[in-house]
Amino acid sequence: MRGTDLKPRIERFNAAERVAHWMVAICFLYSAFSGLSLWSHRFYWMAAVLGGGETVRAWHPIGGAMFAAALGVLFVKWARQMVLDRDDLAWLAVGHRYAMHEEEGVPESGRFNAGQKVLFWVQTAGALMLLVSGVVLWFPQAMPRALRLAAVFVHPLAAVVSLGAIIVHIYMSTLVVPGALRAMTKGWVRPGWAKAHHGKWYREVAGK
Amino acid sequence: MKQTVAKLIDTTLCIGCKACEVACQEWNDQEFSQGVFHNSYQTMPDLAAHFWNLIKFHEVEKPAGPVWLMAKYQCMHCADAGCLRACPAPGAIIQRENGIIDFVEENCIGCGYCITGCPFDVPRLSPRTNKVYKCSLCSDRVAVGLSPACIKACPTSCLTFGSRADLKFLAEKRAEELRAEGFSAAGVYDGPGVGGTNVLYVLKYADEPELYGLPKDPKIPWTVRLWKGPLKWVGNTIFFGGILAAIVHYLKVGPKEAHEDD
């Protein structure tokens, strides 16, 4: 519903993408906090918040499996758009300047910038490792010892990488780039936003 | 400080009567376990969630002829316990002052990490309760000055209970005796790789503990050590460092300019 807002809008994420993204986000956050409760005794109070240790042990794997499934949907939708091109590599080389808002000399981005693309591949790789090791930890009785020994290390290792990357993603999208969160909730951005943050993509959609 | 208690198993005196198995089942009020016959003098193929004490039977060919090796198998009550290191639920596995490693059923969440952390493959998950169980060295009996049920039942003095220091001395003396009798490989098995176990064995063939079904060099798995050691530090640094970095960045650099009305 546009209401009284008659200023121009560009659709950034369609409804299917938004639903898939928030399914991923909800499952990720549940898996993250329930997982953190078992990461350290000092975080065990999170298990109390989530229904107790036994509940966490029962539901963390299910939340994780749902996260992997939802990410699978996003993967199918976005994988091709997430391939890094030459401009993206140049962008990464001057990524520190992007972080300091010194945008001159930072190559223009397409629909996703190089940072978002790297996040996508880090989360995809992390989710694969978490899924495989997670299945081993889910059914320890059915797994050979060597696999379990690998899984108890691989699972938290992948979780650390995945959580580290998500801290950056959540911070960037909620606090650093005004308008980014609305693009993922309501689905649209202003043309000026598109031009400033995703110049190549803006010309594509505006030139149509 | 309380003395560390221990159990000494002199395998050379075991006659395989299984009195200790029965006493363990009785005292710990275990549910009935159907024995399985598989052409062996062993009651059960393996330990189970409600079968904590098993006399393993091995028939081994030695130059002098075949030998029967009986070795009681149960929790080793390690000084540096792999199960305890791996356990994510506070209070589910505790190390008592007297060295006993106890599993506390109501705090167990059934994740099974202790099974992976244990170098002796002792804890067992019950599919019925979804909790893990093992020998408690009869901590309830020991607490009131009694010896564990298995010790009480043993008719041959193969099993002895006492302070670890005393039993270690006894065990070394017995091994010396055996060596004097011609068993040149006799010795004491007490898991130095896990800081010493509070279950000690006297073995005729101490150079080959595998013959008895005991691991040659029990150690806490390196993946468990890496996970509970360096990875935890790296992870906590990333979690808290990441949040701190975001706060500092927001206050120093702030958000990118908005283009709301373009």
GROMACS .gro file of C-alpha atoms in nm:
model
  470
    1MET     CA    1   0.000   0.000   0.000
    2ARG     CA    2   0.150   0.331  -0.104
    3GLY     CA    3  -0.077   0.549   0.107
    4THR     CA    4   0.017   0.913   0.064
    5ASP     CA    5   0.381   0.841  -0.027
    6LEU     CA    6   0.400   0.926  -0.396
    7LYS     CA    7   0.779   0.947  -0.423
    8PRO     CA    8   0.938   0.696  -0.661
    9ARG     CA    9   1.024   0.347  -0.539
   10ILE     CA   10   1.228   0.065  -0.686
   11GLU     CA   11   1.154  -0.295  -0.594
   12ARG     CA   12   1.467  -0.444  -0.438
   13PHE     CA   13   1.354  -0.778  -0.296
   14ASN     CA   14   1.033  -0.950  -0.405
   15ALA     CA   15   0.804  -1.115  -0.150
   16ALA     CA   16   0.945  -1.465  -0.205
   17GLU     CA   17   1.299  -1.343  -0.139
   18ARG     CA   18   1.191  -1.159   0.174
   19VAL     CA   19   1.005  -1.459   0.315
   20ALA     CA   20   1.302  -1.686   0.245
   21HIS     CA   21   1.545  -1.436   0.399
   22TRP     CA   22   1.347  -1.402   0.721
   23MET     CA   23   1.298  -1.776   0.750
   24VAL     CA   24   1.677  -1.805   0.731
   25ALA     CA   25   1.716  -1.525   0.986
   26ILE     CA   26   1.473  -1.668   1.242
   27CYS     CA   27   1.616  -2.021   1.217
   28PHE     CA   28   1.969  -1.879   1.233
   29LEU     CA   29   1.901  -1.676   1.546
   30TYR     CA   30   1.734  -1.969   1.723
   31SER     CA   31   2.020  -2.202   1.623
   32ALA     CA   32   2.276  -1.941   1.726
   33PHE     CA   33   2.140  -1.875   2.073
   34SER     CA   34   2.056  -2.238   2.148
   35GLY     CA   35   2.400  -2.334   2.017
   36LEU     CA   36   2.574  -2.066   2.222
   37SER     CA   37   2.404  -2.201   2.534
   38LEU     CA   38   2.597  -2.524   2.480
   39TRP     CA   39   2.915  -2.346   2.366
   40SER     CA   40   3.013  -2.242   2.715
   41HIS     CA   41   2.884  -2.310   3.066
   42ARG     CA   42   2.873  -1.932   3.108
   43PHE     CA   43   2.613  -1.907   2.831
   44TYR     CA   44   2.399  -2.190   2.969
   45TRP     CA   45   2.145  -1.939   3.100
   46MET     CA   46   2.035  -1.901   2.737
   47ALA     CA   47   1.921  -2.264   2.751
   48ALA     CA   48   1.701  -2.175   3.048
   49VAL     CA   49   1.544  -1.895   2.843
   50LEU     CA   50   1.483  -2.138   2.556
   51GLY     CA   51   1.314  -2.405   2.766
   52GLY     CA   52   1.603  -2.583   2.939
   53GLY     CA   53   1.897  -2.797   2.833
   54GLU     CA   54   1.698  -3.100   2.727
   55THR     CA   55   1.468  -2.887   2.513
   56VAL     CA   56   1.767  -2.719   2.352
   57ARG     CA   57   1.927  -3.056   2.283
   58ALA     CA   58   1.607  -3.175   2.117
   59TRP     CA   59   1.526  -2.860   1.918
   60HIS     CA   60   1.863  -2.710   1.824
   61PRO     CA   61   1.918  -2.976   1.555
   62ILE     CA   62   1.568  -2.922   1.417
   63GLY     CA   63   1.620  -2.544   1.409
   64GLY     CA   64   1.952  -2.605   1.238
   65ALA     CA   65   1.801  -2.834   0.976
   66MET     CA   66   1.530  -2.574   0.906
   67PHE     CA   67   1.801  -2.307   0.873
   68ALA     CA   68   1.985  -2.522   0.620
   69ALA     CA   69   1.665  -2.585   0.425
   70ALA     CA   70   1.569  -2.216   0.419
   71LEU     CA   71   1.921  -2.118   0.316
   72GLY     CA   72   1.890  -2.374   0.037
   73VAL     CA   73   1.595  -2.174  -0.101
   74LEU     CA   74   1.796  -1.850  -0.088
   75PHE     CA   75   2.087  -2.031  -0.252
   76VAL     CA   76   1.874  -2.136  -0.547
   77LYS     CA   77   1.739  -1.783  -0.582
   78TRP     CA   78   2.067  -1.595  -0.544
   79ALA     CA   79   2.368  -1.816  -0.617
   80ARG     CA   80   2.407  -1.698  -0.976
   81GLN     CA   81   2.384  -1.330  -0.876
   82MET     CA   82   2.642  -1.386  -0.603
   83VAL     CA   83   2.930  -1.478  -0.835
   84LEU     CA   84   3.209  -1.225  -0.784
   85ASP     CA   85   3.317  -1.029  -1.092
   86ARG     CA   86   3.626  -0.821  -1.160
   87ASP     CA   87   3.475  -0.506  -1.004
   88ASP     CA   88   3.393  -0.701  -0.689
   89LEU     CA   89   3.756  -0.806  -0.650
   90ALA     CA   90   3.861  -0.442  -0.691
   91TRP     CA   91   3.593  -0.348  -0.435
   92LEU     CA   92   3.732  -0.598  -0.184
   93ALA     CA   93   4.083  -0.456  -0.231
   94VAL     CA   94   3.956  -0.116  -0.111
   95GLY     CA   95   3.695  -0.254   0.129
   96HIS     CA   96   3.849  -0.065   0.422
   97ARG     CA   97   3.771   0.263   0.243
   98TYR     CA   98   3.409   0.153   0.194
   99ALA     CA   99   3.393   0.086   0.568
  100MET     CA  100   3.516   0.440   0.640
  101HIS     CA  101   3.262   0.590   0.391
  102GLU     CA  102   3.541   0.717   0.163
  103GLU     CA  103   3.351   0.606  -0.142
  104GLU     CA  104   3.558   0.768  -0.418
  105GLY     CA  105   3.763   0.504  -0.593
  106VAL     CA  106   3.539   0.224  -0.465
  107PRO     CA  107   3.393   0.050  -0.774
  108GLU     CA  108   3.017   0.063  -0.818
  109SER     CA  109   2.825  -0.248  -0.717
  110GLY     CA  110   2.558  -0.453  -0.889
  111ARG     CA  111   2.251  -0.584  -0.709
  112PHE     CA  112   2.476  -0.718  -0.433
  113ASN     CA  113   2.806  -0.563  -0.334
  114ALA     CA  114   3.120  -0.768  -0.289
  115GLY     CA  115   3.080  -0.775   0.089
  116GLN     CA  116   2.730  -0.921   0.060
  117LYS     CA  117   2.858  -1.177  -0.188
  118VAL     CA  118   3.139  -1.284   0.043
  119LEU     CA  119   2.888  -1.313   0.327
  120PHE     CA  120   2.668  -1.532   0.109
  121TRP     CA  121   2.949  -1.775   0.030
  122VAL     CA  122   3.081  -1.777   0.388
  123GLN     CA  123   2.732  -1.861   0.518
  124THR     CA  124   2.680  -2.123   0.249
  125ALA     CA  125   3.010  -2.296   0.331
  126GLY     CA  126   2.943  -2.258   0.703
  127ALA     CA  127   2.594  -2.403   0.673
  128LEU     CA  128   2.724  -2.704   0.480
  129MET     CA  129   2.984  -2.775   0.748
  130LEU     CA  130   2.728  -2.718   1.024
  131LEU     CA  131   2.475  -2.944   0.854
  132VAL     CA  132   2.710  -3.237   0.796
  133SER     CA  133   2.874  -3.220   1.140
  134GLY     CA  134   2.536  -3.143   1.296
  135VAL     CA  135   2.378  -3.462   1.165
  136VAL     CA  136   2.667  -3.657   1.318
  137LEU     CA  137   2.612  -3.486   1.656
  138TRP     CA  138   2.235  -3.525   1.628
  139PHE     CA  139   2.255  -3.906   1.619
  140PRO     CA  140   2.579  -3.989   1.802
  141GLN     CA  141   2.471  -4.348   1.867
  142ALA     CA  142   2.452  -4.422   1.496
  143MET     CA  143   2.787  -4.264   1.408
  144PRO     CA  144   3.138  -4.411   1.409
  145ARG     CA  145   3.373  -4.261   1.665
  146ALA     CA  146   3.607  -4.102   1.410
  147LEU     CA  147   3.319  -3.901   1.261
  148ARG     CA  148   3.202  -3.788   1.604
  149LEU     CA  149   3.554  -3.677   1.696
  150ALA     CA  150   3.572  -3.465   1.381
  151ALA     CA  151   3.220  -3.327   1.429
  152VAL     CA  152   3.273  -3.200   1.784
  153PHE     CA  153   3.545  -2.973   1.646
  154VAL     CA  154   3.408  -2.886   1.301
  155HIS     CA  155   3.062  -2.786   1.431
  156PRO     CA  156   3.175  -2.511   1.673
  157LEU     CA  157   3.449  -2.400   1.430
  158ALA     CA  158   3.196  -2.342   1.152
  159ALA     CA  159   2.962  -2.175   1.402
  160VAL     CA  160   3.232  -1.927   1.505
  161VAL     CA  161   3.295  -1.828   1.142
  162SER     CA  162   2.924  -1.806   1.068
  163LEU     CA  163   2.847  -1.597   1.378
  164GLY     CA  164   3.144  -1.368   1.320
  165ALA     CA  165   3.020  -1.295   0.968
  166ILE     CA  166   2.660  -1.244   1.079
  167ILE     CA  167   2.760  -0.982   1.336
  168VAL     CA  168   2.900  -0.772   1.049
  169HIS     CA  169   2.590  -0.837   0.835
  170ILE     CA  170   2.339  -0.742   1.105
  171TYR     CA  171   2.535  -0.432   1.201
  172MET     CA  172   2.573  -0.313   0.841
  173SER     CA  173   2.212  -0.371   0.746
  174THR     CA  174   2.049  -0.220   1.054
  175LEU     CA  175   2.282   0.062   1.156
  176VAL     CA  176   2.530   0.151   0.883
  177VAL     CA  177   2.314   0.165   0.569
  178PRO     CA  178   1.983   0.341   0.636
  179GLY     CA  179   1.716   0.200   0.407
  180ALA     CA  180   1.874  -0.146   0.382
  181LEU     CA  181   1.650  -0.298   0.648
  182ARG     CA  182   1.339  -0.153   0.484
  183ALA     CA  183   1.448  -0.308   0.154
  184MET     CA  184   1.431  -0.648   0.324
  185THR     CA  185   1.107  -0.583   0.516
  186LYS     CA  186   0.894  -0.378   0.274
  187GLY     CA  187   1.088  -0.468  -0.035
  188TRP     CA  188   1.158  -0.129  -0.192
  189VAL     CA  189   1.424   0.144  -0.198
  190ARG     CA  190   1.440   0.501  -0.329
  191PRO     CA  191   1.617   0.560  -0.661
  192GLY     CA  192   1.875   0.775  -0.484
  193TRP     CA  193   1.955   0.492  -0.247
  194ALA     CA  194   1.996   0.251  -0.536
  195LYS     CA  195   2.224   0.495  -0.722
  196ALA     CA  196   2.440   0.554  -0.414
  197HIS     CA  197   2.480   0.195  -0.294
  198HIS     CA  198   2.429  -0.023  -0.603
  199GLY     CA  199   2.507   0.199  -0.901
  200LYS     CA  200   2.534  -0.074  -1.163
  201TRP     CA  201   2.211  -0.233  -1.048
  202TYR     CA  202   2.036   0.108  -1.053
  203ARG     CA  203   2.129   0.163  -1.416
  204GLU     CA  204   2.005  -0.186  -1.504
  205VAL     CA  205   1.663  -0.140  -1.346
  206ALA     CA  206   1.626   0.228  -1.441
  207GLY     CA  207   1.736   0.169  -1.799
  208LYS     CA  208   1.462  -0.089  -1.857
  209MET     CA  209   4.174  -3.217   5.133
  210LYS     CA  210   4.002  -3.551   5.099
  211GLN     CA  211   4.205  -3.848   4.988
  212THR     CA  212   4.159  -3.972   4.635
  213VAL     CA  213   3.987  -4.310   4.643
  214ALA     CA  214   4.058  -4.587   4.397
  215LYS     CA  215   3.980  -4.940   4.295
  216LEU     CA  216   4.251  -5.195   4.225
  217ILE     CA  217   4.177  -5.478   3.983
  218ASP     CA  218   4.433  -5.758   4.001
  219THR     CA  219   4.337  -5.940   3.681
  220THR     CA  220   4.559  -6.235   3.775
  221LEU     CA  221   4.320  -6.321   4.058
  222CYS     CA  222   3.992  -6.285   3.866
  223ILE     CA  223   3.809  -6.616   3.820
  224GLY     CA  224   3.530  -6.466   3.609
  225CYS     CA  225   3.254  -6.544   3.860
  226LYS     CA  226   3.058  -6.225   3.780
  227ALA     CA  227   2.967  -6.166   4.145
  228CYS     CA  228   3.075  -5.802   4.095
  229GLU     CA  229   2.839  -5.766   3.798
  230VAL     CA  230   2.546  -5.894   4.003
  231ALA     CA  231   2.634  -5.679   4.304
  232CYS     CA  232   2.654  -5.371   4.077
  233GLN     CA  233   2.314  -5.443   3.923
  234GLU     CA  234   2.160  -5.502   4.266
  235TRP     CA  235   2.301  -5.204   4.452
  236ASN     CA  236   2.235  -4.960   4.172
  237ASP     CA  237   1.885  -5.100   4.129
  238GLN     CA  238   1.933  -5.156   3.757
  239GLU     CA  239   1.659  -5.284   3.534
  240PHE     CA  240   1.694  -5.649   3.431
  241SER     CA  241   1.932  -5.709   3.142
  242GLN     CA  242   1.891  -6.028   2.944
  243GLY     CA  243   2.225  -6.208   2.911
  244VAL     CA  244   2.342  -6.304   2.565
  245PHE     CA  245   2.525  -6.627   2.484
  246HIS     CA  246   2.783  -6.583   2.213
  247ASN     CA  247   3.030  -6.863   2.276
  248SER     CA  248   3.216  -6.669   2.542
  249TYR     CA  249   3.242  -6.650   2.919
  250GLN     CA  250   3.109  -6.296   2.897
  251THR     CA  251   2.760  -6.211   3.025
  252MET     CA  252   2.700  -5.923   2.786
  253PRO     CA  253   2.859  -5.826   2.457
  254ASP     CA  254   2.921  -5.473   2.590
  255LEU     CA  255   2.849  -5.218   2.861
  256ALA     CA  256   2.499  -5.070   2.848
  257ALA     CA  257   2.311  -4.774   2.995
  258HIS     CA  258   2.192  -5.001   3.274
  259PHE     CA  259   2.486  -5.241   3.284
  260TRP     CA  260   2.789  -5.056   3.420
  261ASN     CA  261   3.030  -5.331   3.508
  262LEU     CA  262   3.136  -5.603   3.266
  263ILE     CA  263   3.396  -5.876   3.297
  264LYS     CA  264   3.552  -5.885   2.953
  265PHE     CA  265   3.675  -6.228   2.851
  266HIS     CA  266   3.953  -6.281   2.600
  267GLU     CA  267   4.116  -6.604   2.491
  268VAL     CA  268   4.466  -6.529   2.368
  269GLU     CA  269   4.730  -6.748   2.208
  270LYS     CA  270   5.068  -6.714   2.381
  271PRO     CA  271   5.392  -6.909   2.308
  272ALA     CA  272   5.332  -7.119   2.620
  273GLY     CA  273   4.977  -7.199   2.507
  274PRO     CA  274   4.633  -7.040   2.519
  275VAL     CA  275   4.556  -6.801   2.806
  276TRP     CA  276   4.225  -6.678   2.942
  277LEU     CA  277   4.226  -6.310   3.025
  278MET     CA  278   3.946  -6.167   3.239
  279ALA     CA  279   3.931  -5.794   3.297
  280LYS     CA  280   3.658  -5.604   3.476
  281TYR     CA  281   3.552  -5.311   3.264
  282GLN     CA  282   3.381  -4.996   3.392
  283CYS     CA  283   3.436  -4.622   3.428
  284MET     CA  284   3.803  -4.548   3.502
  285HIS     CA  285   3.736  -4.226   3.700
  286CYS     CA  286   4.017  -4.035   3.525
  287ALA     CA  287   4.189  -3.745   3.699
  288ASP     CA  288   4.162  -3.552   3.371
  289ALA     CA  289   3.825  -3.679   3.252
  290GLY     CA  290   3.739  -3.650   2.882
  291CYS     CA  291   3.366  -3.681   2.953
  292LEU     CA  292   3.379  -3.389   3.194
  293ARG     CA  293   3.570  -3.173   2.947
  294ALA     CA  294   3.323  -3.242   2.669
  295CYS     CA  295   3.002  -3.200   2.871
  296PRO     CA  296   2.808  -2.879   2.787
  297ALA     CA  297   2.555  -2.905   3.072
  298PRO     CA  298   2.678  -2.758   3.401
  299GLY     CA  299   2.643  -3.006   3.686
  300ALA     CA  300   2.566  -3.306   3.466
  301ILE     CA  301   2.914  -3.452   3.519
  302ILE     CA  302   3.096  -3.370   3.840
  303GLN     CA  303   3.433  -3.461   3.980
  304ARG     CA  304   3.407  -3.518   4.351
  305GLU     CA  305   3.683  -3.422   4.592
  306ASN     CA  306   3.766  -3.789   4.639
  307GLY     CA  307   3.825  -3.827   4.264
  308ILE     CA  308   3.498  -3.997   4.172
  309ILE     CA  309   3.345  -3.886   3.841
  310ASP     CA  310   2.969  -3.886   3.887
  311PHE     CA  311   2.694  -3.844   3.628
  312VAL     CA  312   2.397  -3.649   3.764
  313GLU     CA  313   2.088  -3.771   3.582
  314GLU     CA  314   1.866  -3.466   3.635
  315ASN     CA  315   2.124  -3.230   3.483
  316CYS     CA  316   2.207  -3.449   3.183
  317ILE     CA  317   2.063  -3.326   2.852
  318GLY     CA  318   2.142  -3.641   2.655
  319CYS     CA  319   2.371  -3.485   2.395
  320GLY     CA  320   2.618  -3.774   2.410
  321TYR     CA  321   2.931  -3.553   2.399
  322CYS     CA  322   3.073  -3.741   2.700
  323ILE     CA  323   3.062  -4.062   2.495
  324THR     CA  324   3.281  -3.893   2.235
  325GLY     CA  325   3.511  -3.737   2.494
  326CYS     CA  326   3.572  -4.062   2.685
  327PRO     CA  327   3.894  -4.238   2.578
  328PHE     CA  328   3.771  -4.566   2.731
  329ASP     CA  329   3.431  -4.580   2.555
  330VAL     CA  330   3.239  -4.617   2.881
  331PRO     CA  331   2.930  -4.388   2.900
  332ARG     CA  332   2.612  -4.523   2.743
  333LEU     CA  333   2.302  -4.331   2.633
  334SER     CA  334   1.970  -4.483   2.736
  335PRO     CA  335   1.722  -4.459   2.449
  336ARG     CA  336   1.440  -4.477   2.704
  337THR     CA  337   1.538  -4.183   2.927
  338ASN     CA  338   1.769  -4.010   2.675
  339LYS     CA  339   2.031  -3.966   2.950
  340VAL     CA  340   2.379  -4.107   2.985
  341TYR     CA  341   2.484  -4.351   3.257
  342LYS     CA  342   2.797  -4.520   3.387
  343CYS     CA  343   2.964  -4.659   3.699
  344SER     CA  344   2.956  -4.411   3.990
  345LEU     CA  345   3.218  -4.603   4.190
  346CYS     CA  346   2.919  -4.635   4.426
  347SER     CA  347   2.971  -4.274   4.536
  348ASP     CA  348   2.662  -4.312   4.758
  349ARG     CA  349   2.829  -4.601   4.946
  350VAL     CA  350   3.173  -4.438   4.953
  351ALA     CA  351   3.022  -4.120   5.097
  352VAL     CA  352   2.915  -4.311   5.408
  353GLY     CA  353   3.237  -4.505   5.448
  354LEU     CA  354   3.140  -4.827   5.267
  355SER     CA  355   3.332  -4.984   4.982
  356PRO     CA  356   3.173  -5.010   4.635
  357ALA     CA  357   2.932  -5.301   4.578
  358CYS     CA  358   3.161  -5.481   4.333
  359ILE     CA  359   3.449  -5.480   4.582
  360LYS     CA  360   3.224  -5.613   4.857
  361ALA     CA  361   3.113  -5.905   4.641
  362CYS     CA  362   3.451  -6.018   4.507
  363PRO     CA  363   3.541  -6.361   4.655
  364THR     CA  364   3.909  -6.374   4.548
  365SER     CA  365   4.046  -6.034   4.660
  366CYS     CA  366   4.096  -5.952   4.295
  367LEU     CA  367   3.924  -5.622   4.380
  368THR     CA  368   4.051  -5.386   4.647
  369PHE     CA  369   3.924  -5.044   4.747
  370GLY     CA  370   4.125  -4.776   4.926
  371SER     CA  371   4.326  -4.460   4.884
  372ARG     CA  372   4.486  -4.428   4.543
  373ALA     CA  373   4.835  -4.387   4.688
  374ASP     CA  374   4.805  -4.708   4.894
  375LEU     CA  375   4.664  -4.908   4.605
  376LYS     CA  376   4.928  -4.783   4.365
  377PHE     CA  377   5.192  -4.909   4.609
  378LEU     CA  378   5.015  -5.246   4.643
  379ALA     CA  379   4.976  -5.277   4.267
  380GLU     CA  380   5.344  -5.210   4.200
  381LYS     CA  381   5.440  -5.468   4.463
  382ARG     CA  382   5.211  -5.727   4.308
  383ALA     CA  383   5.353  -5.656   3.960
  384GLU     CA  384   5.701  -5.704   4.101
  385GLU     CA  385   5.593  -6.039   4.245
  386LEU     CA  386   5.456  -6.146   3.909
  387ARG     CA  387   5.776  -6.047   3.733
  388ALA     CA  388   5.971  -6.252   3.988
  389GLU     CA  389   5.741  -6.545   3.905
  390GLY     CA  390   5.848  -6.517   3.542
  391PHE     CA  391   5.581  -6.292   3.390
  392SER     CA  392   5.839  -6.046   3.265
  393ALA     CA  393   5.581  -5.809   3.109
  394ALA     CA  394   5.371  -5.777   3.424
  395GLY     CA  395   5.293  -5.423   3.531
  396VAL     CA  396   5.038  -5.164   3.642
  397TYR     CA  397   4.790  -4.998   3.407
  398ASP     CA  398   4.664  -4.661   3.530
  399GLY     CA  399   4.631  -4.432   3.229
  400PRO     CA  400   4.905  -4.168   3.267
  401GLY     CA  401   4.773  -4.001   2.948
  402VAL     CA  402   4.459  -3.890   3.134
  403GLY     CA  403   4.639  -3.771   3.447
  404GLY     CA  404   4.606  -4.117   3.602
  405THR     CA  405   4.292  -4.323   3.646
  406ASN     CA  406   4.136  -4.405   3.982
  407VAL     CA  407   4.085  -4.760   3.863
  408LEU     CA  408   4.418  -4.942   3.861
  409TYR     CA  409   4.491  -5.273   3.693
  410VAL     CA  410   4.760  -5.530   3.753
  411LEU     CA  411   4.818  -5.700   3.419
  412LYS     CA  412   5.038  -5.999   3.340
  413TYR     CA  413   5.087  -5.857   2.992
  414ALA     CA  414   5.103  -5.487   3.072
  415ASP     CA  415   5.283  -5.419   2.743
  416GLU     CA  416   4.972  -5.536   2.555
  417PRO     CA  417   4.665  -5.396   2.737
  418GLU     CA  418   4.464  -5.440   2.413
  419LEU     CA  419   4.463  -5.813   2.491
  420TYR     CA  420   4.235  -5.728   2.784
  421GLY     CA  421   4.019  -5.489   2.584
  422LEU     CA  422   4.193  -5.183   2.735
  423PRO     CA  423   4.319  -4.898   2.512
  424LYS     CA  424   4.697  -4.895   2.470
  425ASP     CA  425   4.752  -4.525   2.538
  426PRO     CA  426   4.427  -4.359   2.649
  427LYS     CA  427   4.423  -3.983   2.590
  428ILE     CA  428   4.155  -3.718   2.569
  429PRO     CA  429   4.092  -3.681   2.193
  430TRP     CA  430   4.288  -3.387   2.046
  431THR     CA  431   3.978  -3.252   1.870
  432VAL     CA  432   3.805  -3.223   2.209
  433ARG     CA  433   4.111  -3.047   2.355
  434LEU     CA  434   4.130  -2.807   2.059
  435TRP     CA  435   3.759  -2.733   2.078
  436LYS     CA  436   3.750  -2.674   2.455
  437GLY     CA  437   4.083  -2.485   2.452
  438PRO     CA  438   4.203  -2.257   2.172
  439LEU     CA  439   3.879  -2.259   1.971
  440LYS     CA  440   3.686  -2.130   2.270
  441TRP     CA  441   3.925  -1.838   2.307
  442VAL     CA  442   3.919  -1.759   1.937
  443GLY     CA  443   3.540  -1.783   1.932
  444ASN     CA  444   3.483  -1.562   2.235
  445THR     CA  445   3.727  -1.307   2.094
  446ILE     CA  446   3.533  -1.300   1.767
  447PHE     CA  447   3.190  -1.276   1.937
  448PHE     CA  448   3.276  -1.003   2.184
  449GLY     CA  449   3.538  -0.837   1.962
  450GLY     CA  450   3.287  -0.824   1.676
  451ILE     CA  451   3.022  -0.656   1.888
  452LEU     CA  452   3.278  -0.416   2.036
  453ALA     CA  453   3.413  -0.330   1.691
  454ALA     CA  454   3.060  -0.253   1.570
  455ILE     CA  455   3.000  -0.019   1.863
  456VAL     CA  456   3.333   0.161   1.811
  457HIS     CA  457   3.272   0.187   1.435
  458TYR     CA  458   2.924   0.329   1.487
  459LEU     CA  459   3.047   0.590   1.732
  460LYS     CA  460   3.358   0.689   1.534
  461VAL     CA  461   3.243   0.652   1.173
  462GLY     CA  462   2.867   0.628   1.201
  463PRO     CA  463   2.614   0.539   0.933
  464LYS     CA  464   2.642   0.609   0.564
  465GLU     CA  465   2.450   0.912   0.445
  466ALA     CA  466   2.084   0.853   0.379
  467HIS     CA  467   1.935   0.928   0.040
  468GLU     CA  468   1.579   0.922   0.157
  469ASP     CA  469   1.428   1.190  -0.058
  470ASP     CA  470   1.625   1.152  -0.381
   0.00000   0.00000   0.00000
